[in-house]
GROMACS .gro file of C-alpha atoms in nm:
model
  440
    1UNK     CA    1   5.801   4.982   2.998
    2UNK     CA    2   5.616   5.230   2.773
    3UNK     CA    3   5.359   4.938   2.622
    4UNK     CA    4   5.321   4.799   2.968
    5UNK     CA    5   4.968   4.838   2.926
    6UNK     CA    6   4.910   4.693   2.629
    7UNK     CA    7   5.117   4.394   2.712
    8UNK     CA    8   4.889   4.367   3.034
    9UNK     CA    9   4.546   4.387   2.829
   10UNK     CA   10   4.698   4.087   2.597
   11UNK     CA   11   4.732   3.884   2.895
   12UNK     CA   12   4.384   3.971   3.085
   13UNK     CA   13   4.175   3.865   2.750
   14UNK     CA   14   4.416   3.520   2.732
   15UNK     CA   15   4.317   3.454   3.126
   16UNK     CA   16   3.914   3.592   3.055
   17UNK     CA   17   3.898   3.393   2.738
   18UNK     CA   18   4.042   3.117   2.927
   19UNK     CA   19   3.832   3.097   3.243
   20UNK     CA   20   3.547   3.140   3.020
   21UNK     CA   21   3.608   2.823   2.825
   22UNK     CA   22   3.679   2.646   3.133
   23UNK     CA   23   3.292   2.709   3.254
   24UNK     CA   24   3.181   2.667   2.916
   25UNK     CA   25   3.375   2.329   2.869
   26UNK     CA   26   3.250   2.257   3.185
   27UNK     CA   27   2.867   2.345   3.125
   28UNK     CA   28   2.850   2.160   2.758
   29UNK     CA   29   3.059   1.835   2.892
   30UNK     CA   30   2.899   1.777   3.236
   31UNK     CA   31   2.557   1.964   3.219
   32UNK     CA   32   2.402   2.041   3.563
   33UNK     CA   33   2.626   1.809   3.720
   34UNK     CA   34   2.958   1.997   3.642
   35UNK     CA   35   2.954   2.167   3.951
   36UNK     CA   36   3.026   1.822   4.142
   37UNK     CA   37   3.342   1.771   3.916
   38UNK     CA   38   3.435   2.142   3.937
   39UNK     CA   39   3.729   2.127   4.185
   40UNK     CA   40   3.887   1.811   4.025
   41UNK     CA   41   3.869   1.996   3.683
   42UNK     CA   42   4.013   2.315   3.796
   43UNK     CA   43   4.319   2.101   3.997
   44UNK     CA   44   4.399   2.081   3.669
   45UNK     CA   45   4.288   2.332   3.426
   46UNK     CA   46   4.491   2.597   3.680
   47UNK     CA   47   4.835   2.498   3.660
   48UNK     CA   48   4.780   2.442   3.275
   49UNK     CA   49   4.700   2.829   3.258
   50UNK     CA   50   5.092   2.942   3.310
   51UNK     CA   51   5.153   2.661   3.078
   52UNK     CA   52   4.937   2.826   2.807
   53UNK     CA   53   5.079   3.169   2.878
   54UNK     CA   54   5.414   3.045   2.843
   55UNK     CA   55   5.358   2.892   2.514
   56UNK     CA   56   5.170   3.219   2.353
   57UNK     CA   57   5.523   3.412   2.476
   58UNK     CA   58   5.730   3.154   2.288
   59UNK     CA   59   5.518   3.161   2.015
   60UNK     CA   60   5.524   3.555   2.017
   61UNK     CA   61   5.135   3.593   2.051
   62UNK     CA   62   5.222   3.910   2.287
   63UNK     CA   63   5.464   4.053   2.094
   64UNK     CA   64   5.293   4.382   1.975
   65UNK     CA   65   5.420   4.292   1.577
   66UNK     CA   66   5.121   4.044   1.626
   67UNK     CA   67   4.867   4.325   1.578
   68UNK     CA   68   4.967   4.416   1.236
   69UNK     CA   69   4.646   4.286   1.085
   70UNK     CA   70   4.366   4.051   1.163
   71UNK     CA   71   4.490   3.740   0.926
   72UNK     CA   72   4.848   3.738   1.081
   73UNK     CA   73   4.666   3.765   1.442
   74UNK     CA   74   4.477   3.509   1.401
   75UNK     CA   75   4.703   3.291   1.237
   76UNK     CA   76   4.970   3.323   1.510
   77UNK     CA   77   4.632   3.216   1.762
   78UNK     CA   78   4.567   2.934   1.598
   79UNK     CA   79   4.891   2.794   1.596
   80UNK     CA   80   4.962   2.894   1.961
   81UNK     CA   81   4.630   2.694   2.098
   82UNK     CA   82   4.720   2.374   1.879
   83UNK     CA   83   5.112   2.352   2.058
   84UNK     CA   84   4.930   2.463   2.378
   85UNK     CA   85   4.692   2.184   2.352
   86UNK     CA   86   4.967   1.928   2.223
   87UNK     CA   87   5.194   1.987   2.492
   88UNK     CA   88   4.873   1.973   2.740
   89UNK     CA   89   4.778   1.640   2.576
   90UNK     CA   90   5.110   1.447   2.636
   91UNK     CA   91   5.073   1.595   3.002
   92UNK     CA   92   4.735   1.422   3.060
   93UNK     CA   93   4.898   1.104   2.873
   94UNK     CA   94   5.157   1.090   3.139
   95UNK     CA   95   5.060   1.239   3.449
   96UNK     CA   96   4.778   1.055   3.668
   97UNK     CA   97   4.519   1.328   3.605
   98UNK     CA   98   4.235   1.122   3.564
   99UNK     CA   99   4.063   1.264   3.273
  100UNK     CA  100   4.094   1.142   2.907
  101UNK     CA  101   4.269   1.439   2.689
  102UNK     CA  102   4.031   1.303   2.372
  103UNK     CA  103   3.720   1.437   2.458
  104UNK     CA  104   3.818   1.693   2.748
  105UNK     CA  105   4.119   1.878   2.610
  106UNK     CA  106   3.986   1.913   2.241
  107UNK     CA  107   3.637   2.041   2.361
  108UNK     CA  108   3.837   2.311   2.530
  109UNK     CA  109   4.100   2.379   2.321
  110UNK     CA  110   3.823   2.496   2.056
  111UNK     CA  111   3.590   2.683   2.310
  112UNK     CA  112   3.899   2.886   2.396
  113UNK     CA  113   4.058   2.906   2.018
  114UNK     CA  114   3.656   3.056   1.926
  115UNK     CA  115   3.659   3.296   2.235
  116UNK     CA  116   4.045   3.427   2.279
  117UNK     CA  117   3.983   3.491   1.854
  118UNK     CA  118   3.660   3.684   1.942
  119UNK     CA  119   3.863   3.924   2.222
  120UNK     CA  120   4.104   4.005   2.103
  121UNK     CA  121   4.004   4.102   1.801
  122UNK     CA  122   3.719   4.288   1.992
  123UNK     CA  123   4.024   4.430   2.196
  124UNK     CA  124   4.216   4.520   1.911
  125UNK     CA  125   3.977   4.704   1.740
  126UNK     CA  126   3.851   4.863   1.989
  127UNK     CA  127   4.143   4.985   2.192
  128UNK     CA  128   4.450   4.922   1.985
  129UNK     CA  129   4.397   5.147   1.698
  130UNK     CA  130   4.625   5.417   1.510
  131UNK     CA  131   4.461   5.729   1.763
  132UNK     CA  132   4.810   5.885   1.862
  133UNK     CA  133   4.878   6.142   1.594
  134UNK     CA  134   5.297   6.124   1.597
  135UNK     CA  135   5.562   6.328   1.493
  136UNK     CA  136   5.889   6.170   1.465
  137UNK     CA  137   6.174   6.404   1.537
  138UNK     CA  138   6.475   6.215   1.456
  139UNK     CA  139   6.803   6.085   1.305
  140UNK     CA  140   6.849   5.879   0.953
  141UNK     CA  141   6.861   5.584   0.887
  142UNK     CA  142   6.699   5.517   1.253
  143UNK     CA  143   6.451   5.763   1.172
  144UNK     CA  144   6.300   5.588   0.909
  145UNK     CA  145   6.337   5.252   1.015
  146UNK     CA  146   6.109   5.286   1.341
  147UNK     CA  147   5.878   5.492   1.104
  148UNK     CA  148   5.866   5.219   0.842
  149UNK     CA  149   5.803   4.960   1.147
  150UNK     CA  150   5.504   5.184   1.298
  151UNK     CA  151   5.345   5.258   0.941
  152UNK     CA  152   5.372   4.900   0.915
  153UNK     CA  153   5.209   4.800   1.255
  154UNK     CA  154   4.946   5.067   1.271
  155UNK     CA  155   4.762   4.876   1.570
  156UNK     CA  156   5.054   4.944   1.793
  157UNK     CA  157   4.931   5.296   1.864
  158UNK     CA  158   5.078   5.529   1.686
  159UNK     CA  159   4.974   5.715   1.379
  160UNK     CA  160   5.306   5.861   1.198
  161UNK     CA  161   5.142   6.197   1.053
  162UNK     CA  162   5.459   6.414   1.009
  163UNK     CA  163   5.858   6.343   1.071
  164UNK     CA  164   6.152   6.607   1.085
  165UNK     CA  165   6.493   6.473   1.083
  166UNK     CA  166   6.718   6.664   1.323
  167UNK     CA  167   6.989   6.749   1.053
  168UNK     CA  168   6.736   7.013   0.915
  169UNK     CA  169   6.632   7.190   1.218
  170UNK     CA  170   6.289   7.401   1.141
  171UNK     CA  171   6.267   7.749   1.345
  172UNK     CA  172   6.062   7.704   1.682
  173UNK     CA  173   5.757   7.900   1.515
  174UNK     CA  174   5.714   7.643   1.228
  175UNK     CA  175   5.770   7.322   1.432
  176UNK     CA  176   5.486   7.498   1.632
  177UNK     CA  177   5.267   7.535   1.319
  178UNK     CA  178   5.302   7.215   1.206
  179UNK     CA  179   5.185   7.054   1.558
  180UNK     CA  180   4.895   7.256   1.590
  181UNK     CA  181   4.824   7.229   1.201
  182UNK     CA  182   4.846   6.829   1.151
  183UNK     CA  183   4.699   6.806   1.546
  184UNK     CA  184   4.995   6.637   1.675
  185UNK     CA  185   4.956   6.458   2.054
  186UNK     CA  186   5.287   6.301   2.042
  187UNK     CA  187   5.625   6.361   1.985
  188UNK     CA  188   5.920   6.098   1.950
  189UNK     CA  189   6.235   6.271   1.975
  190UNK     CA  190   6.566   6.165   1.887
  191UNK     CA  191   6.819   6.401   2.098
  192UNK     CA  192   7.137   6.543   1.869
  193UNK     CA  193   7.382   6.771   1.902
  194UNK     CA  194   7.119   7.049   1.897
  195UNK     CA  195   6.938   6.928   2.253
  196UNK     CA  196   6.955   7.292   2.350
  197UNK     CA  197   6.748   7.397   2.080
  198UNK     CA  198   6.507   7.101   2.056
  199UNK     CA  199   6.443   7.180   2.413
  200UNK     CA  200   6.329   7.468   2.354
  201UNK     CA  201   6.150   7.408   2.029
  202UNK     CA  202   5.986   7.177   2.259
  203UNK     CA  203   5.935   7.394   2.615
  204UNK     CA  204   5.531   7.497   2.498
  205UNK     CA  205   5.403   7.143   2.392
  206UNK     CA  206   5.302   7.090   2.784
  207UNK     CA  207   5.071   7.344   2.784
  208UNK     CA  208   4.942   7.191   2.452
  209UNK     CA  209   4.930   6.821   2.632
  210UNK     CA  210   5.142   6.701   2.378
  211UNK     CA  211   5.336   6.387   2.523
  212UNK     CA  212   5.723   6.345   2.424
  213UNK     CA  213   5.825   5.968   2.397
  214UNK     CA  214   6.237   5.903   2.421
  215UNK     CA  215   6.279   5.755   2.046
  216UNK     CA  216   6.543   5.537   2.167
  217UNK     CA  217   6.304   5.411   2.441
  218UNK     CA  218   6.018   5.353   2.165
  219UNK     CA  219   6.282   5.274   1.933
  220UNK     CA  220   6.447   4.950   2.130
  221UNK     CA  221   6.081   4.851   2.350
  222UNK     CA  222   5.944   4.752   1.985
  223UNK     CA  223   6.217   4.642   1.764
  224UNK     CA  224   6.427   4.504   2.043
  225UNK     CA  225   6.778   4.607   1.953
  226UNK     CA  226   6.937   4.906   2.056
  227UNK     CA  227   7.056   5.201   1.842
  228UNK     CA  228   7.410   5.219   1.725
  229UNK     CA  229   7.517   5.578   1.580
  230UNK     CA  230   7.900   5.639   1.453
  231UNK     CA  231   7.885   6.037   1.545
  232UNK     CA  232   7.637   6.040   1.863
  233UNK     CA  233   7.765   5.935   2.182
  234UNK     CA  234   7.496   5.981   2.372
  235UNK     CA  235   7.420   5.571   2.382
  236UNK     CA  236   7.742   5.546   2.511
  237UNK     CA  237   7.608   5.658   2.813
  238UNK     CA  238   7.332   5.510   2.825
  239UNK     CA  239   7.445   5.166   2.721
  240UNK     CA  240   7.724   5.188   2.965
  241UNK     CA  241   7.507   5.239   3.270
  242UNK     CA  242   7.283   4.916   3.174
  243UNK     CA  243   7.629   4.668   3.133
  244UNK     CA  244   7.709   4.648   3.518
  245UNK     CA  245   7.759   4.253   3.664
  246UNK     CA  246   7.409   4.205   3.850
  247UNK     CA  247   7.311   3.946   4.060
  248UNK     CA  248   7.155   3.715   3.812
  249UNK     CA  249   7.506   3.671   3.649
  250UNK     CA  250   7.643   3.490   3.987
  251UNK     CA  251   7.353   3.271   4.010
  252UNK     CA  252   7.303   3.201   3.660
  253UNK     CA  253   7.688   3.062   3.580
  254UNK     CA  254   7.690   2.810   3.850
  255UNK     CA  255   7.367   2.657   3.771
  256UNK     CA  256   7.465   2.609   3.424
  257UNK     CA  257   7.795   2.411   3.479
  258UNK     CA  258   7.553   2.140   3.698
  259UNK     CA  259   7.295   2.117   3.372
  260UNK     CA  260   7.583   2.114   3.148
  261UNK     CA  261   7.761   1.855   3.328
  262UNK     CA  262   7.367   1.620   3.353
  263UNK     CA  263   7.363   1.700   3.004
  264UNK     CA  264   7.688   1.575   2.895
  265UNK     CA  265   7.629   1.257   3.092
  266UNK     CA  266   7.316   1.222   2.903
  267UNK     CA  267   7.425   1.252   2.599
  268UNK     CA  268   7.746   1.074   2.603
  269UNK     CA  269   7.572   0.834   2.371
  270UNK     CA  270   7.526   1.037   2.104
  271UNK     CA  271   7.851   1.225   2.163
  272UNK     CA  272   7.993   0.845   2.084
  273UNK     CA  273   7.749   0.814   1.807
  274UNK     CA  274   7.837   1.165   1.637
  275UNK     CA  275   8.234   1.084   1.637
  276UNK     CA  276   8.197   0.752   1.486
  277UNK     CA  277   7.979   0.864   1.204
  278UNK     CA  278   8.236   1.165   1.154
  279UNK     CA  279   8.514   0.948   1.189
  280UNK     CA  280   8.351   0.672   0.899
  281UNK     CA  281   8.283   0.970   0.660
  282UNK     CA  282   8.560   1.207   0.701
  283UNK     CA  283   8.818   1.085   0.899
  284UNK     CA  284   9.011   1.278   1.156
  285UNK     CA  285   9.029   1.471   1.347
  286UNK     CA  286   8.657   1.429   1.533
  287UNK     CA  287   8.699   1.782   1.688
  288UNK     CA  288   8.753   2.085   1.576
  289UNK     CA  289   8.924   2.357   1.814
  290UNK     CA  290   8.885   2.736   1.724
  291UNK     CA  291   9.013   3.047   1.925
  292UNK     CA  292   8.735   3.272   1.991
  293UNK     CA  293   8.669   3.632   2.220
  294UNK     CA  294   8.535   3.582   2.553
  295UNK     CA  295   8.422   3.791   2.839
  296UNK     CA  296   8.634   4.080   2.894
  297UNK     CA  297   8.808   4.003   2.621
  298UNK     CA  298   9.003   3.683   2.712
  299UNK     CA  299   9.095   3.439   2.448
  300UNK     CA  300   8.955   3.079   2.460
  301UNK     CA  301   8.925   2.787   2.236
  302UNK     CA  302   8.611   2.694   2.157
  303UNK     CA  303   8.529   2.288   2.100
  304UNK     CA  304   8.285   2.152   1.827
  305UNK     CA  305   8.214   1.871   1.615
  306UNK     CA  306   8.441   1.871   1.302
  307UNK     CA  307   8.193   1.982   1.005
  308UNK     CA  308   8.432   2.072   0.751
  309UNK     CA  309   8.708   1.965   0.517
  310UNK     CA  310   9.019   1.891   0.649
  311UNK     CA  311   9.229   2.206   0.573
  312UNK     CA  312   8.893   2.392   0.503
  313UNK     CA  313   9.077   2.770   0.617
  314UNK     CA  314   9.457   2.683   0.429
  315UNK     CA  315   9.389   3.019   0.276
  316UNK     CA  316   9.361   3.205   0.609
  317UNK     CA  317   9.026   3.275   0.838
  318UNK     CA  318   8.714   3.357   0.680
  319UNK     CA  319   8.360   3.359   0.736
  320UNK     CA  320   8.101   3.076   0.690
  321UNK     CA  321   7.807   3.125   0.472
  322UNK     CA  322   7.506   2.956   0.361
  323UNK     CA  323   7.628   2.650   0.143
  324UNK     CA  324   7.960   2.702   0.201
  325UNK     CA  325   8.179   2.451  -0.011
  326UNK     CA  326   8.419   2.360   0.269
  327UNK     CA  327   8.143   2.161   0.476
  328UNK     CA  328   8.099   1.817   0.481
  329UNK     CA  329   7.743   1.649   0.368
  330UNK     CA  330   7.707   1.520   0.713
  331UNK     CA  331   7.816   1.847   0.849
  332UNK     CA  332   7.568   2.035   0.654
  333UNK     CA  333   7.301   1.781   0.875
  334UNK     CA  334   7.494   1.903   1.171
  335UNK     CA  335   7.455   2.209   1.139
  336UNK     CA  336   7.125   2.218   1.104
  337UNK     CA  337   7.034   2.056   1.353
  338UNK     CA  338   7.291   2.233   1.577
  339UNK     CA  339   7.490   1.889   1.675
  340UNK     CA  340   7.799   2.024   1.576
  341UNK     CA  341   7.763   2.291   1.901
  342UNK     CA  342   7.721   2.016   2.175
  343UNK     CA  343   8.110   1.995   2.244
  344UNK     CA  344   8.054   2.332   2.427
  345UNK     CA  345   7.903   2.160   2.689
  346UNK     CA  346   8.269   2.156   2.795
  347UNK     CA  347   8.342   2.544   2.759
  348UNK     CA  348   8.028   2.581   2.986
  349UNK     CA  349   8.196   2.352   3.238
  350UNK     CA  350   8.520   2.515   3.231
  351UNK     CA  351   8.332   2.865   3.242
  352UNK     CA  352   8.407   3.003   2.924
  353UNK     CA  353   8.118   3.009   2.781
  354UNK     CA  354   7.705   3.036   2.865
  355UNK     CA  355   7.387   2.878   2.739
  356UNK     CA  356   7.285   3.212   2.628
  357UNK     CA  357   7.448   3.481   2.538
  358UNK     CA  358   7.655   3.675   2.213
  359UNK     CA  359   7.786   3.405   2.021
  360UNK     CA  360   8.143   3.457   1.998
  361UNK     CA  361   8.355   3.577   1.738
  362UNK     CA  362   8.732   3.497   1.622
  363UNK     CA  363   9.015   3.736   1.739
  364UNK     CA  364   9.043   3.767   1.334
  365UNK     CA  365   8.742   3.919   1.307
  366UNK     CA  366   8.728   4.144   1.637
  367UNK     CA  367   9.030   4.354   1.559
  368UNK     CA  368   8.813   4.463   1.185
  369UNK     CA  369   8.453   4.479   1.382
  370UNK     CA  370   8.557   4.678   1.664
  371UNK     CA  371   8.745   4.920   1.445
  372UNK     CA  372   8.466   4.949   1.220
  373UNK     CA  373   8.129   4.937   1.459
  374UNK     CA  374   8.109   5.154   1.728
  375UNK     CA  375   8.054   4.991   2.093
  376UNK     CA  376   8.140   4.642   1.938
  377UNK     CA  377   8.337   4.612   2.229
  378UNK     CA  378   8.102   4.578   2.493
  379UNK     CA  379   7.955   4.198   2.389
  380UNK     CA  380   8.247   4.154   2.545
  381UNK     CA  381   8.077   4.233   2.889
  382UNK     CA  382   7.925   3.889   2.946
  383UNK     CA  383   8.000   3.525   2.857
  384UNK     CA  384   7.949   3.447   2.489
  385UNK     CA  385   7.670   3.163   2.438
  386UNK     CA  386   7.559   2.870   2.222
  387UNK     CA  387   7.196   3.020   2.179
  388UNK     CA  388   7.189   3.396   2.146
  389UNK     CA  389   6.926   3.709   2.051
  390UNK     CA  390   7.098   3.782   1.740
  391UNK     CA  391   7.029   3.441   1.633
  392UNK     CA  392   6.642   3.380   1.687
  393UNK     CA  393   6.602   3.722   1.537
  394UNK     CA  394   6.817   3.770   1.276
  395UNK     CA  395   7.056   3.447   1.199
  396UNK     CA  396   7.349   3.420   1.103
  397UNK     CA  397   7.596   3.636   0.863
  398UNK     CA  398   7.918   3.661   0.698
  399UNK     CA  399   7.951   4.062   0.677
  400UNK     CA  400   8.022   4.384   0.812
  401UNK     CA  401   7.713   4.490   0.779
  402UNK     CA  402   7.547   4.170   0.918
  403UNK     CA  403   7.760   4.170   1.198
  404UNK     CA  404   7.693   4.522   1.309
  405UNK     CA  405   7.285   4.429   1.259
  406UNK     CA  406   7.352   4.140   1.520
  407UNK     CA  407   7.512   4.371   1.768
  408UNK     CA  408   7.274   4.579   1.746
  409UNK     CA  409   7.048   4.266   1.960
  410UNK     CA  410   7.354   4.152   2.121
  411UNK     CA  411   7.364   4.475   2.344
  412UNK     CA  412   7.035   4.504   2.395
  413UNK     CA  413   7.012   4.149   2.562
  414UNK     CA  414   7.304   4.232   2.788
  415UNK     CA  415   7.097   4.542   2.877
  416UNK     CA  416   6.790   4.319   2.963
  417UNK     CA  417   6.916   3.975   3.047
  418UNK     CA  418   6.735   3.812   3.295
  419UNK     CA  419   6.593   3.439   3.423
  420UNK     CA  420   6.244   3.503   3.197
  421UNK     CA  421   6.479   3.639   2.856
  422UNK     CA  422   6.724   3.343   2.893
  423UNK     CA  423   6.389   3.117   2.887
  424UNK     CA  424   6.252   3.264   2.610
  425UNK     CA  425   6.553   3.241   2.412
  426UNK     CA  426   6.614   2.907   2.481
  427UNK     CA  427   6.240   2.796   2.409
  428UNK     CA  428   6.274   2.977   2.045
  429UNK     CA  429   6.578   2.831   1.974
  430UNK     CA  430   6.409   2.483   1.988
  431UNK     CA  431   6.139   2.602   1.793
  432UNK     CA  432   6.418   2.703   1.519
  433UNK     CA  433   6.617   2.402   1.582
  434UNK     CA  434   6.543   2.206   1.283
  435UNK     CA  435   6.445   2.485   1.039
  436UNK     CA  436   6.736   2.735   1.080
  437UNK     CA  437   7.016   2.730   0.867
  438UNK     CA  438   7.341   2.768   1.050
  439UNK     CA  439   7.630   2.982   0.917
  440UNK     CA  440   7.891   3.052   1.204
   0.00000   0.00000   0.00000
């Protein structure tokens, strides 16, 4: 992890700022006495600590977009500590703690909102600043995107002084010039069909101690989606090697037909609920049964709550947008709230489908996107899911284009799917889960 540093500092001020409210909270509550309720304070004030961590990763307090400026820092603080402390509060309301959240919890909750403020700004501006004079040596449009994002996000590190796309290859003596005129320390390189040259455009910068960064590395590690290119194949490698069936796949499918089959015990009631309401304002049918792609390609038909018209595709397949005509007014609540989905509890039962994963498409639409995107193919490579990357980061769409911007987070959650990833997708996805509109 190239920022695995960074991420590391972020963490360390959270626990120091932390600790130090603790003793503070401690000190200003209890006086000279508080180290005779010291060990039945930090009983529980410990465990809480992976709570709070937990909540500023949901929250995205360490994702590095957070340092753009001071306001939006701050902002994303503030509102971190109050869920933090809100989710803390209905612990101490419900758990035999023996401490009253009123006085405790909101003494400490400010201590640690005034302190985490203090370092990491402190932190920010003293080690997070714009020092790594960059040169960007790569290929449109991805080229300019990642400079855009970095000229944006200046406290991420790097300072964008000078880019050369690839296509225009300078001669070895000018790219040489231009390091040692605009002072360049690091190089982001985008390899191309001329790696051969680049190399050796690049062979003196060690002597120099000029560090070279893989762009796709940088590239994917900050705006977490992979790189799609139509005429370089060189992903294809790359992506291939990352799509192998680990271990976490055989214990994650198993576990989630037992929650799916608790779940759909649970909510049985409103499953009865939902279908009569349907039934009373649209008729029949309650459910609505779709064929959709699966892993390795296998056909399967995918269950939801009917939220449409009857006869809502007479004129063939097509996709769902935002206010689409055919939906119902109660399906319009459905989808909003992501109701209409709970049916797949059965799909997860019969093992077509996973909590989280690429939502999946219609055999309609595959045959056009695979032609047309390049590596489309490989969502194909794991279970598709109710709750999915694309979706807490860029939504839902009704395009080509849209489509291949989703993929483009699709594959780079099969590359990096794991136990703490499936969490954290399924923790934003609640956050979302009355403010997203829903399109697919």
């Amino acid at each position: 992890m190239i920022f695995k540093k960074r991420y590391s500092i972020l963490i360390l001020a959270d626990c120091f700022a932390y600790t130090s409210a603790f003793f503070l909270f401690l000190f200003i509550r209890f006086h000279e006495s508080w180290t005779v309720v010291f060990f039945s304070h930090i009983a529980v004030f410990a465990p809480l600590l992976i709570l709070w961590l937990g909540v500023f990763g949901v929250t995205g307090l360490y994702d590095l977009k957070a340092l753009q400026n001071s306001y939006t820092l701050l902002r994303k603080i503030f509102f971190s500590v109050f869920l933090a402390s809100f989710i803390s509060a209905i612990l101490f309301y419900f758990l035999p703690l023996g401490m009253s959240p009123k006085a405790n919890l909101t003494l400490f909750s400010a201590l640690f909102l005034i302190l985490d403020a203090v370092f990491r700004i402190g932190i920010h501006l003293i080690f997070f600043r714009p020092d790594r004079r960059t040169l960007i040596f790569g290929v449109s449009p991805e080229l300019g995107e990642l400079e855009t994002f970095l000229r944006n996000n200046p406290r991420i590190g790097f300072h964008v002084v000078l880019t050369f796309d690839s296509t225009q290859l300078p001669s070895r003596i000018e790219f040489i010039e231009a390091i040692n005129k605009f002072k360049i320390d690091t190089v982001l390189l985008r390899m191309n069909p001329h790696g051969v040259v680049i190399a050796e455009h690049l062979s003196s910068l060690s002597v120099r101690s000029v560090e070279v960064l893989d762009f796709s590395l940088v590239y994917e590690e900050l705006l977490k989606k992979v790189l799609l290119c139509d005429k370089d194949k060189y992903d294809i490698v790359v992506v291939n090697q990352q799509f192998a069936v680990n271990a976490y796949d055989r214990f994650k499918y198993p576990c989630e037909q037992i929650i799916a089959f608790i779940l759909g015990v649970l909510l049985s009631p409103l499953f009865f609920l939902l279908a009569l309401v349907i039934f009373l304002t649209s008729g029949l049918p309650i459910f609505y049964t779709q064929q959709r792609v699966g892993k390795n390609s296998v056909l399967f038909s995918i269950y939801k709550f009917r939220t449409m018209h009857q006869n809502a595709e007479s004129a063939g397949a097509q996709w769902s947008y935002n206010l689409d005509p055919r939906v119902t007014r109660f399906g319009r609540l459905m989808r909003r709230a992501h109701l209409d989905e709970l049916p797949q509890l059965f799909n997860i039962l019969r093992g077509e489908m996973s909590f989280i994963g690429p939502r999946p498409e219609r055999p309609e639409f595959i045959t056009k996107l695979s032609e047309a995107i390049p590596l489309y193919n490989y969502r194909h490579t794991v279970r598709p899911g109710i709750a999915g990357w694309a979706q807490i980061n860029f939504g839902y769409g009704g395009s080509l284009q849209s489509s291949r911007e989703k993929l483009r987070y699709d594959l780079y959650y099969i590359k990096n799917r794991s136990l703490v990833m499936d969490a954290l997708i399924l923790l934003r996805s609640l956050r979302l889960f009355f403010t997203q509109n829903k399109d697919a």
